[in-house]
PDB file of C-alpha atoms in Angstrom:
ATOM      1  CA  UNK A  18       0.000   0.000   0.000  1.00  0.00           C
ATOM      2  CA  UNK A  19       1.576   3.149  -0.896  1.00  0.00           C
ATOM      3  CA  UNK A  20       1.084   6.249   1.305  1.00  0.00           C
ATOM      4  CA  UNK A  21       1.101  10.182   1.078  1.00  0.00           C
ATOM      5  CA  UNK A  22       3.418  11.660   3.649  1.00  0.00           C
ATOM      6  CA  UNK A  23       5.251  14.889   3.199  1.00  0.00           C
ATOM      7  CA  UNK A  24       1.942  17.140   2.183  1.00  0.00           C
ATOM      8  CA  UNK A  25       0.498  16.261   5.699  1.00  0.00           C
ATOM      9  CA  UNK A  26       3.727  16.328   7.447  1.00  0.00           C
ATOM     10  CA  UNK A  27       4.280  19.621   5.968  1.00  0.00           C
ATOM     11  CA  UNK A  28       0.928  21.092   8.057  1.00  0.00           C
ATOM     12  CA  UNK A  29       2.232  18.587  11.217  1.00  0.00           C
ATOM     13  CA  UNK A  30       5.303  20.555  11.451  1.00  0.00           C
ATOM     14  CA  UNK A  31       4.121  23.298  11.252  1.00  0.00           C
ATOM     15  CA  UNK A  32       6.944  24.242   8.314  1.00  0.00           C
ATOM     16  CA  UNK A  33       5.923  25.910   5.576  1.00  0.00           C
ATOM     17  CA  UNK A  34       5.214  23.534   2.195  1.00  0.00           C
ATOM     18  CA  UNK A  35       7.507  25.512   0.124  1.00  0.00           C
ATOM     19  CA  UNK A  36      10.469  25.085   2.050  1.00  0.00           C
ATOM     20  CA  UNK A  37      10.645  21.550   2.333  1.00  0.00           C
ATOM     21  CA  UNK A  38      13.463  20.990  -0.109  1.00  0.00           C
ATOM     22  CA  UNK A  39      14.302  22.213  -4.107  1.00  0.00           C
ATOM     23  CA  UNK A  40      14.798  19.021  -6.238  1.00  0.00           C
ATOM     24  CA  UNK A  41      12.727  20.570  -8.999  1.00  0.00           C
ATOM     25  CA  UNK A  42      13.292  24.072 -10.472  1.00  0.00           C
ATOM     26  CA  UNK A  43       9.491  25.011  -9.676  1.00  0.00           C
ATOM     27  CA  UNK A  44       9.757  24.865  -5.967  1.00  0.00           C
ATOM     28  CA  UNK A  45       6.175  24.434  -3.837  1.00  0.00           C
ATOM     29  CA  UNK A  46       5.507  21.304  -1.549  1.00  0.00           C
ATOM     30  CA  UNK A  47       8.081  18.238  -1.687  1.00  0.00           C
ATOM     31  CA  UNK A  48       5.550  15.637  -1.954  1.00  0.00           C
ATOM     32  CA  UNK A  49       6.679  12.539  -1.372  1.00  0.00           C
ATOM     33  CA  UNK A  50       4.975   8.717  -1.310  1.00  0.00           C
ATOM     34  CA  UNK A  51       6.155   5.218  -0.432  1.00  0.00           C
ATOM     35  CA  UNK A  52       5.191   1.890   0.974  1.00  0.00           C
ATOM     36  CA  UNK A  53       6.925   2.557   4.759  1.00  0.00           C
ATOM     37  CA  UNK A  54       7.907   6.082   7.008  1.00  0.00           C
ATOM     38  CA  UNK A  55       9.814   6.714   9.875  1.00  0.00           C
ATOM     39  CA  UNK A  56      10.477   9.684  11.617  1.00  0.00           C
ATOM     40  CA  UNK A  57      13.246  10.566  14.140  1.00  0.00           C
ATOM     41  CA  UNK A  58      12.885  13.531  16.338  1.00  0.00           C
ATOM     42  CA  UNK A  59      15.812  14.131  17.938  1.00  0.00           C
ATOM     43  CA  UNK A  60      18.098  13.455  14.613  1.00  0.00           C
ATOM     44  CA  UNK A  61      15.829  15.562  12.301  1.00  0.00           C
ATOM     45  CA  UNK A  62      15.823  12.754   9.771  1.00  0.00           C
ATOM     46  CA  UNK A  63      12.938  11.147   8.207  1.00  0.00           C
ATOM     47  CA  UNK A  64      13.216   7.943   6.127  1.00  0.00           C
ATOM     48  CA  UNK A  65      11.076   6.650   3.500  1.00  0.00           C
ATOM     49  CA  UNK A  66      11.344   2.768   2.229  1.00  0.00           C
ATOM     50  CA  UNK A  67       9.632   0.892  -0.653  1.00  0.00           C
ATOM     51  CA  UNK A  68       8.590   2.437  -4.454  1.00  0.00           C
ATOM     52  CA  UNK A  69       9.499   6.185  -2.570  1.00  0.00           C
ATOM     53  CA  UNK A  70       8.624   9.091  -4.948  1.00  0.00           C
ATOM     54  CA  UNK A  71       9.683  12.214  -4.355  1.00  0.00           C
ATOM     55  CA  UNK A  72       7.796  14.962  -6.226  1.00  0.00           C
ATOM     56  CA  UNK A  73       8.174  18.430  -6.336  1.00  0.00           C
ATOM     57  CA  UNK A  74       6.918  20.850  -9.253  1.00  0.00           C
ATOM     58  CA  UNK A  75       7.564  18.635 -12.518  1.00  0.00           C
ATOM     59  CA  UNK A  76      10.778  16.773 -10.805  1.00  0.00           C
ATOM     60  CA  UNK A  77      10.386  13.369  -9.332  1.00  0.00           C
ATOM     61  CA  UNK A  78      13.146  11.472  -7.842  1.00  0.00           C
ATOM     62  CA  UNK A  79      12.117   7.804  -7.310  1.00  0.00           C
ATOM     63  CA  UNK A  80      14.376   5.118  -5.281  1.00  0.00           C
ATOM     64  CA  UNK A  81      13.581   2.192  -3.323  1.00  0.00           C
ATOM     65  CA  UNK A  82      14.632   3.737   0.014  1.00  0.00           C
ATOM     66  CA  UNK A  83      14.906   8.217   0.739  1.00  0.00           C
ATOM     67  CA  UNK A  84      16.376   9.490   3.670  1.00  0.00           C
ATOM     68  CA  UNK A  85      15.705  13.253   4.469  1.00  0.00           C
ATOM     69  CA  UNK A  86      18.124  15.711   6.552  1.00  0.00           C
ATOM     70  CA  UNK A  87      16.440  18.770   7.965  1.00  0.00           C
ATOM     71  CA  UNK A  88      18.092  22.261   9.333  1.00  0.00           C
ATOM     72  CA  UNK A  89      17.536  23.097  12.979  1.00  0.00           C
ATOM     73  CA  UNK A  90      14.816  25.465  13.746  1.00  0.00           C
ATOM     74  CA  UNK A  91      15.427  27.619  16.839  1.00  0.00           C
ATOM     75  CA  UNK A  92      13.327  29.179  19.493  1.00  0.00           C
ATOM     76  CA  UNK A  93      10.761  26.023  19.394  1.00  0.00           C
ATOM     77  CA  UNK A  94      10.189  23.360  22.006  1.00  0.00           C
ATOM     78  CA  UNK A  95       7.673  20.262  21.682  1.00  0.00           C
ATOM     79  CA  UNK A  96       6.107  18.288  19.655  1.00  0.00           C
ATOM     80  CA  UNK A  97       7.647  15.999  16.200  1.00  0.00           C
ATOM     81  CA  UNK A  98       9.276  18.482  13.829  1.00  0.00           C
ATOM     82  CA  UNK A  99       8.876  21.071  16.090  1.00  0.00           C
ATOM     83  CA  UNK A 100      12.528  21.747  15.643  1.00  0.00           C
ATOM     84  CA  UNK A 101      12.941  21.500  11.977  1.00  0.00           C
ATOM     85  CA  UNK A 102      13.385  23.901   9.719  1.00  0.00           C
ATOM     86  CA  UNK A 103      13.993  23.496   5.856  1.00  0.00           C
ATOM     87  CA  UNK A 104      15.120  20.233   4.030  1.00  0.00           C
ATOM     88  CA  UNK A 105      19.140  20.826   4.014  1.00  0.00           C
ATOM     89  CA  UNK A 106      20.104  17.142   2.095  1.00  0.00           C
ATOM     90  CA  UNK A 107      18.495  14.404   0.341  1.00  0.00           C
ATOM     91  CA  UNK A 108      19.912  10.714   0.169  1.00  0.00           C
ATOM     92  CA  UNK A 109      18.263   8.193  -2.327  1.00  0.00           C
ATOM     93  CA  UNK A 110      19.201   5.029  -2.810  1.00  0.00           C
ATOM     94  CA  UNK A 111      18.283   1.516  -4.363  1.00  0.00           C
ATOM     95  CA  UNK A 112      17.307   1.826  -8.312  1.00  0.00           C
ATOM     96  CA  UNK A 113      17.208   5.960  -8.490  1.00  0.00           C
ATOM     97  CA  UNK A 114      15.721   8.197 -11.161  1.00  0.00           C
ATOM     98  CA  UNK A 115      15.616  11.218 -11.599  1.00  0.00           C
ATOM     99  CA  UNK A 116      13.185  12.744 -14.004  1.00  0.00           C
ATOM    100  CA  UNK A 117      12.472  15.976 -15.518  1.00  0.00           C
ATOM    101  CA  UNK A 118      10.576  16.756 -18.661  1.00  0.00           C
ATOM    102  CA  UNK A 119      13.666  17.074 -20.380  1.00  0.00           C
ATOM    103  CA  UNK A 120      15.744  14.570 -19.281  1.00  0.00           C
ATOM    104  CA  UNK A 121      16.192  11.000 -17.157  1.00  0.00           C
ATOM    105  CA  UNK A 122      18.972  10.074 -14.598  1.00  0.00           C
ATOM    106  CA  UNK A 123      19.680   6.893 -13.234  1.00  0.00           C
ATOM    107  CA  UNK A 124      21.888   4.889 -11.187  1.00  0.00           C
ATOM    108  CA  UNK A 125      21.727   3.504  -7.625  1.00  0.00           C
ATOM    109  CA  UNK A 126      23.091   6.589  -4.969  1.00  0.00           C
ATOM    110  CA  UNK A 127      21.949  10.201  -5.185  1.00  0.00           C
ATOM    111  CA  UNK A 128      22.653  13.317  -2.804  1.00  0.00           C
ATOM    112  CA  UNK A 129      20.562  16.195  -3.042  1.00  0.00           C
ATOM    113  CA  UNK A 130      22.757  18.934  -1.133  1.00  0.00           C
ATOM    114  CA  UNK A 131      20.280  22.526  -0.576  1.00  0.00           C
ATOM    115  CA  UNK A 132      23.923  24.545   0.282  1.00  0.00           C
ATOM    116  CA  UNK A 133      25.012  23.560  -3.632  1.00  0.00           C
ATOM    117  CA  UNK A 134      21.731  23.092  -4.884  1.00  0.00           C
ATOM    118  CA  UNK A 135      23.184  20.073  -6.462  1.00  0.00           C
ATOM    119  CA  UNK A 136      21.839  16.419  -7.348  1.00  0.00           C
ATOM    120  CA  UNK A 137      25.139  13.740  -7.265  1.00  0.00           C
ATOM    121  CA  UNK A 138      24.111  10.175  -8.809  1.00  0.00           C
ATOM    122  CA  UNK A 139      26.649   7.628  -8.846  1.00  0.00           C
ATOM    123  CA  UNK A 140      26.401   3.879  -9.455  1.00  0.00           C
ATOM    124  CA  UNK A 141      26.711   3.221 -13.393  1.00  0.00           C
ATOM    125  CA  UNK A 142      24.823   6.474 -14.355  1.00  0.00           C
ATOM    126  CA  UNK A 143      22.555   6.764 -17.411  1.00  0.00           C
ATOM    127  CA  UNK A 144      21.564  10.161 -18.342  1.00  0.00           C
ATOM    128  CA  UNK A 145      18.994  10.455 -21.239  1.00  0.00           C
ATOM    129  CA  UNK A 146      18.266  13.290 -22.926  1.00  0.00           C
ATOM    130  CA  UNK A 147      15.715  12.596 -25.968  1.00  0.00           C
ATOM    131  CA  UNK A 148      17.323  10.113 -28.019  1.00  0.00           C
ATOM    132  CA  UNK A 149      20.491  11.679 -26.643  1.00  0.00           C
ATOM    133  CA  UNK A 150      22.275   8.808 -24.042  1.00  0.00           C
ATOM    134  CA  UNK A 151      25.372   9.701 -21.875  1.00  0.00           C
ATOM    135  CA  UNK A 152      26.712   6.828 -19.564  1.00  0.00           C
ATOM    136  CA  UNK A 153      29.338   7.614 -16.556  1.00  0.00           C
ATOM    137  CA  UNK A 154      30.622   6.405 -13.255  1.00  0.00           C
ATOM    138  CA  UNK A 155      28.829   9.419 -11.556  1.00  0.00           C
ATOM    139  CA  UNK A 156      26.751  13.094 -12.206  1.00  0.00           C
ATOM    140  CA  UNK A 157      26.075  16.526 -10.755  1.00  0.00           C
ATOM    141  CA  UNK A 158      23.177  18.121 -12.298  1.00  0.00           C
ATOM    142  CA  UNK A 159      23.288  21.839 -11.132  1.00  0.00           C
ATOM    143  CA  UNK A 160      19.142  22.461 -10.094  1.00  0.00           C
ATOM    144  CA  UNK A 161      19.845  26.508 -10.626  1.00  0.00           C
ATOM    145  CA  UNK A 162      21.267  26.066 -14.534  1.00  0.00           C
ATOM    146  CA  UNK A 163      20.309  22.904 -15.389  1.00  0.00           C
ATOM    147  CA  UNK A 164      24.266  22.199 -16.383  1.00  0.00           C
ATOM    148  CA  UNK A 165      25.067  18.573 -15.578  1.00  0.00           C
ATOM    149  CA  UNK A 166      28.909  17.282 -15.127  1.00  0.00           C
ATOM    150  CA  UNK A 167      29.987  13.680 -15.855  1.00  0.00           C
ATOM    151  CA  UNK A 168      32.796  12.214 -14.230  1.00  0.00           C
ATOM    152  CA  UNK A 169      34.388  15.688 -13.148  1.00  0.00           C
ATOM    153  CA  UNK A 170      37.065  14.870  -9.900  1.00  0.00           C
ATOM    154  CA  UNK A 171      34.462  16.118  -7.731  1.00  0.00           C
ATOM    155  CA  UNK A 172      31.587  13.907  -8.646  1.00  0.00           C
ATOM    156  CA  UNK A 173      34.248  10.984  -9.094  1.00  0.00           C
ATOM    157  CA  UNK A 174      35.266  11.586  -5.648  1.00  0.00           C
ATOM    158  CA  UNK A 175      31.631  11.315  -5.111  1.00  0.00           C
ATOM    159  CA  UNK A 176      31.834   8.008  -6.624  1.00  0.00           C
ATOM    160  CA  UNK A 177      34.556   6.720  -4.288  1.00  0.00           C
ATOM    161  CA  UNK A 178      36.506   6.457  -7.826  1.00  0.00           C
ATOM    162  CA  UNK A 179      40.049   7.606  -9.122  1.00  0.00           C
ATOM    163  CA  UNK A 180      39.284   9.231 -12.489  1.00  0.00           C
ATOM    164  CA  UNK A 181      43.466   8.878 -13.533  1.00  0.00           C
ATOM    165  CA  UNK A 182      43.358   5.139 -12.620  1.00  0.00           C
ATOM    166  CA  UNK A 183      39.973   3.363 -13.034  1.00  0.00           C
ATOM    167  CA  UNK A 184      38.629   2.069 -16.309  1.00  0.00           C
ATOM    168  CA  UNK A 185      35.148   3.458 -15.191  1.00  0.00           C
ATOM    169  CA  UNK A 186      36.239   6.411 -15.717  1.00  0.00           C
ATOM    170  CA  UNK A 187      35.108   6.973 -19.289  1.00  0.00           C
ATOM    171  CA  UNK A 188      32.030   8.734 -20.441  1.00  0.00           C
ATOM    172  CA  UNK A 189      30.411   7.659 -23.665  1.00  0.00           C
ATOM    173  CA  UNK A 190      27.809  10.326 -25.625  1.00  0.00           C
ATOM    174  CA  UNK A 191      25.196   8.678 -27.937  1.00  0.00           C
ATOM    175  CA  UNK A 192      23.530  11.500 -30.150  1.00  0.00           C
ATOM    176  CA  UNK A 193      21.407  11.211 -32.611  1.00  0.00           C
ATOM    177  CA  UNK A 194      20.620  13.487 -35.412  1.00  0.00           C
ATOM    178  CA  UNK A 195      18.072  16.214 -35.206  1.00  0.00           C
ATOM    179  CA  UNK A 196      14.750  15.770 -37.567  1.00  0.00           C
ATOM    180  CA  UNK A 197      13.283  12.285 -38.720  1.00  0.00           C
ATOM    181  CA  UNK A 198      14.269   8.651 -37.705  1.00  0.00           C
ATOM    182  CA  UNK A 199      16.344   7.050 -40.111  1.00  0.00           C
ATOM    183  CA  UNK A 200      13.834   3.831 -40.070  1.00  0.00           C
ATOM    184  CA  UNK A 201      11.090   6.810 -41.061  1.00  0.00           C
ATOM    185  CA  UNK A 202      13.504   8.111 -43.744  1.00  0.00           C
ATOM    186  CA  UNK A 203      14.261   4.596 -45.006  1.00  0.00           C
ATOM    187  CA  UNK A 204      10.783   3.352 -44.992  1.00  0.00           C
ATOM    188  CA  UNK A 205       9.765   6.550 -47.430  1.00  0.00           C
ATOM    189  CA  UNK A 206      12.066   5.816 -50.187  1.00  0.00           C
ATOM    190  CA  UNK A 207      10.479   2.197 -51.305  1.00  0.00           C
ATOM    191  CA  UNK A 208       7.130   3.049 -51.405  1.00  0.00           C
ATOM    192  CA  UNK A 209       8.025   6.204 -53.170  1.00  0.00           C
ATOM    193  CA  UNK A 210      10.291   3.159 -55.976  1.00  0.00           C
ATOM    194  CA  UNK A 211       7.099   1.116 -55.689  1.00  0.00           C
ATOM    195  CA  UNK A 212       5.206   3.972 -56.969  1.00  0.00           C
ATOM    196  CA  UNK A 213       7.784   4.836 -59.594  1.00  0.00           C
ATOM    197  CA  UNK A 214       7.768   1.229 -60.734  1.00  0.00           C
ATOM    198  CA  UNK A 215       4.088   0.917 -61.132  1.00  0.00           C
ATOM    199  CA  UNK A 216       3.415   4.619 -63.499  1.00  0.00           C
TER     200      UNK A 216
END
C-alpha cells in the first residue's frame, strides 16, 4: 500500500510547504509517497522505504529507500518536527531516477545537497536526454542552470573512484541526429520506388 506523507507532514510541522526541499526548479511542496515512514525527532531525519517518490513541481526522484536531513529550527520546544526547519540534504538510494521533462537520470546513490543546490548520482549512471544517451561512473546536475557534469574529480570523488586510474572512468555520448528517424527516412524511399515502378 503506498502512502502520502510529506503534504500532511508539511501542516504537522508546522513548516511551511515551500520550504521543504528544491529538487525541482518550480519549488512548492516536496511531496513525497512510499510503501513505509519513519520519523526521528531528535536526529531531524525522516526515512522513507519501498517504491518512494519524491515529487516536487515537474521533478520526481524515485528510489527504493529516501532518507531526508532537515536544518535546525530555533526558538521552538515540543512536539515531532517542532525543531525543523527546511530540508538541508536528500539521500536516495536503491534503483534511483531522476526525471524531468527534459531529461532521465539513473543509477543507484543520489545526494541532493540545498547549500550547492546540487543532485550527485553515482552507481553506473545513465543520463537520457531525448534520443540523446550519456553513460558515466557518476553526475552533478546543477538544479539553478540545469548544467550537468559527468565524471568531473568532484563527482568521481563522489563516486569513491580515481578518475586517472579506473577504467570506469570513461564517459560515452550517444547522439542522434536532429529531424526524422532514419527507419522513417528509409521506410519513405520504397514506397516512393514502388510507386515509380508501377506509373
Amino acid at each position: 500500500m503506498i502512502t502520502r506523507f510529506l503534504v500532511f507532514a508539511a501542516l504537522m510541522l508546522g513548516m511551511p510547504a515551500a520550504a521543504l526541499g528544491q529538487i525541482g526548479t518550480q519549488g512548492g511542496p516536496l511531496d513525497i509517497t512510499a510503501e513505509q515512514g519513519q520519523v526521528f525527532d531528535s536526529e531531524r531525519r525522516a526515512v522513507f522505504i519501498g517504491n518512494v517518490d519524491a515529487a516536487q513541481g515537474d521533478a520526481n526522484l524515485r528510489s527504493d529507500r529516501l532518507e531526508v536531513f532537515f536544518s535546525a529550527r530555533t526558538g521552538q520546544t515540543g512536539g515531532v518536527g517542532s525543531g525543523w526547519r527546511n530540508v538541508n540534504r536528500v539521500v536516495a538510494s536503491g534503483n534511483v531516477f531522476y526525471v524531468t521533462p527534459d531529461e532521465v537520470a539513473r543509477g543507484e546513490h543520489a545526494v541532493y545537497e540545498l547549500t550547492t543546490e546540487t543532485i550527485t548520482m553515482t552507481g553506473g549512471v545513465t543520463l537520457t536526454r531525448g534520443r540523446d544517451v550519456i553513460t558515466g561512473s557518476c553526475i552533478i546536475v546543477d538544479l539553478a542552470t540545469r548544467n550537468s557534469q559527468i565524471n568531473s574529480p568532484d563527482c568521481m570523488e563522489a563516486a569513491g573512484e580515481d578518475v586517472t586510474t579506473s577504467d570506469n572512468g570513461r564517459v560515452r555520448f550517444i547522439a542522434f541526429p536532429s529531424g526524422n528517424d532514419e527507419g522513417e527516412e528509409d521506410s519513405d524511399e520504397p514506397a516512393a520506388s514502388d510507386e515509380d515502378a508501377e506509373g
